[in-house]
Amino acid sequence: SARSNVKLIVEDIIVNIQPSDVLVSVGDKTEFYCNFTGQYRVRRDKVTWLKGKKENEY
């Protein structure tokens, strides 16, 4: 199993990431979703997923 933490740096944006906790076996796949709303529009290419300080494709 593995555990991931999420760190967000945003301004005037509400971010909702689901699931907040997930338990999977090593080698299994899982999905995370990120929804955000706010005064400013955020482009998808400006959202980066990191695990262990390494960028992951989404």
Coordinates of N, CA and C in Angstrom, one line a residue:
S1 N 0.8 -1.2 0.0 CA 0.0 0.0 0.0 C 0.9 1.2 0.0
A2 N 0.3 2.4 -0.3 CA 1.0 3.6 -0.4 C 0.1 4.7 0.1
R3 N 0.7 5.8 0.6 CA -0.1 6.9 1.1 C 0.4 8.2 0.4
S4 N -0.5 9.1 0.0 CA -0.2 10.3 -0.7 C -0.7 11.5 0.1
N5 N -0.1 12.6 0.1 CA -0.6 13.8 0.7 C -0.7 14.9 -0.3
V6 N -1.6 15.8 -0.1 CA -1.9 16.8 -1.1 C -1.6 18.2 -0.5
K7 N -0.8 19.0 -1.2 CA -0.5 20.3 -0.8 C -0.9 21.3 -1.9
L8 N -1.8 22.2 -1.5 CA -2.3 23.2 -2.5 C -1.9 24.6 -2.2
I9 N -1.5 25.3 -3.2 CA -1.2 26.7 -3.0 C -2.1 27.4 -4.0
V10 N -3.1 28.1 -3.5 CA -4.1 28.8 -4.4 C -4.5 30.1 -3.8
E11 N -5.0 30.9 -4.7 CA -5.6 32.2 -4.2 C -7.0 32.4 -4.8
D12 N -7.9 32.7 -3.9 CA -9.3 32.9 -4.2 C -9.9 31.7 -5.0
I13 N -9.5 30.5 -4.8 CA -10.0 29.3 -5.5 C -10.4 28.3 -4.4
I14 N -11.5 27.7 -4.6 CA -11.9 26.6 -3.7 C -11.6 25.3 -4.4
V15 N -10.8 24.4 -3.8 CA -10.4 23.1 -4.4 C -11.0 22.0 -3.6
N16 N -11.5 21.0 -4.4 CA -12.1 19.8 -3.8 C -11.4 18.6 -4.5
I17 N -10.7 17.8 -3.7 CA -10.0 16.6 -4.3 C -10.6 15.4 -3.6
Q18 N -11.0 14.4 -4.5 CA -11.6 13.2 -4.0 C -10.9 12.0 -4.7
P19 N -10.7 10.9 -4.0 CA -11.0 10.7 -2.6 C -9.9 11.3 -1.7
S20 N -10.3 11.6 -0.5 CA -9.3 12.2 0.4 C -8.3 11.1 0.9
D21 N -8.8 9.9 1.1 CA -7.9 8.8 1.5 C -8.3 7.6 0.6
V22 N -7.3 6.9 0.1 CA -7.5 5.7 -0.7 C -6.4 4.7 -0.3
L23 N -6.8 3.4 -0.3 CA -5.9 2.4 0.0 C -5.9 1.4 -1.2
V24 N -4.8 1.2 -1.8 CA -4.6 0.3 -2.9 C -3.4 -0.5 -2.8
S25 N -3.3 -1.7 -3.4 CA -2.2 -2.5 -3.4 C -1.1 -2.0 -4.3
V26 N 0.1 -2.2 -4.1 CA 1.2 -1.8 -4.9 C 1.0 -2.4 -6.3
G27 N 1.1 -1.5 -7.3 CA 0.9 -2.0 -8.7 C -0.5 -1.7 -9.2
D28 N -1.5 -1.6 -8.3 CA -2.9 -1.3 -8.7 C -3.0 0.2 -9.1
K29 N -4.0 0.5 -9.9 CA -4.3 1.9 -10.3 C -5.4 2.5 -9.5
T30 N -5.4 3.8 -9.3 CA -6.5 4.5 -8.7 C -6.7 5.8 -9.4
E31 N -7.8 6.5 -9.1 CA -8.0 7.8 -9.8 C -8.3 8.8 -8.7
F32 N -7.8 10.0 -9.0 CA -8.1 11.2 -8.1 C -8.7 12.3 -9.0
Y33 N -9.7 13.0 -8.5 CA -10.3 14.1 -9.2 C -10.1 15.4 -8.5
C34 N -9.9 16.4 -9.3 CA -9.7 17.7 -8.7 C -10.7 18.7 -9.3
N35 N -11.6 19.3 -8.5 CA -12.6 20.3 -9.0 C -12.3 21.6 -8.3
F36 N -12.3 22.7 -9.0 CA -12.1 23.9 -8.4 C -13.0 25.0 -8.9
T37 N -13.4 25.9 -8.1 CA -14.2 27.0 -8.4 C -13.7 28.3 -7.8
G38 N -14.0 29.4 -8.3 CA -13.5 30.7 -7.8 C -13.6 31.8 -8.8
Q39 N -13.1 32.9 -8.4 CA -13.2 34.1 -9.2 C -12.4 34.0 -10.5
Y40 N -11.3 33.3 -10.4 CA -10.4 33.2 -11.6 C -10.5 31.8 -12.2
R41 N -10.4 31.8 -13.5 CA -10.4 30.5 -14.3 C -9.0 29.9 -14.2
V42 N -8.9 28.6 -14.0 CA -7.6 27.9 -13.9 C -7.5 27.0 -15.1
R43 N -6.4 27.1 -15.9 CA -6.3 26.3 -17.0 C -5.7 24.9 -16.6
R44 N -6.2 23.9 -17.3 CA -5.8 22.5 -16.9 C -4.3 22.3 -17.0
D45 N -3.6 23.0 -17.9 CA -2.2 22.8 -18.0 C -1.4 23.5 -16.9
K46 N -2.1 24.2 -16.0 CA -1.5 24.8 -14.8 C -1.7 24.0 -13.6
V47 N -2.4 22.9 -13.7 CA -2.7 21.9 -12.6 C -1.6 20.8 -12.7
T48 N -0.9 20.6 -11.6 CA 0.2 19.6 -11.6 C 0.0 18.6 -10.4
W49 N 0.0 17.4 -10.7 CA -0.1 16.3 -9.6 C 1.3 15.9 -9.3
L50 N 1.7 15.9 -8.0 CA 3.0 15.4 -7.6 C 2.9 14.3 -6.6
K51 N 3.8 13.4 -6.7 CA 3.9 12.3 -5.7 C 5.4 12.2 -5.3
G52 N 5.7 12.4 -4.1 CA 7.1 12.3 -3.7 C 8.0 13.3 -4.4
K53 N 7.4 14.5 -4.6 CA 8.1 15.6 -5.3 C 8.4 15.3 -6.8
K54 N 7.8 14.3 -7.4 CA 7.9 14.0 -8.8 C 6.6 14.3 -9.5
E55 N 6.7 14.9 -10.6 CA 5.4 15.2 -11.4 C 4.9 13.9 -12.0
N56 N 3.6 13.8 -12.0 CA 2.9 12.6 -12.5 C 2.0 13.1 -13.7
E57 N 1.8 12.3 -14.7 CA 0.9 12.6 -15.8 C -0.5 12.3 -15.3
Y58 N -1.4 13.1 -15.8 CA -2.9 12.9 -15.4 C -3.7 12.7 -16.6

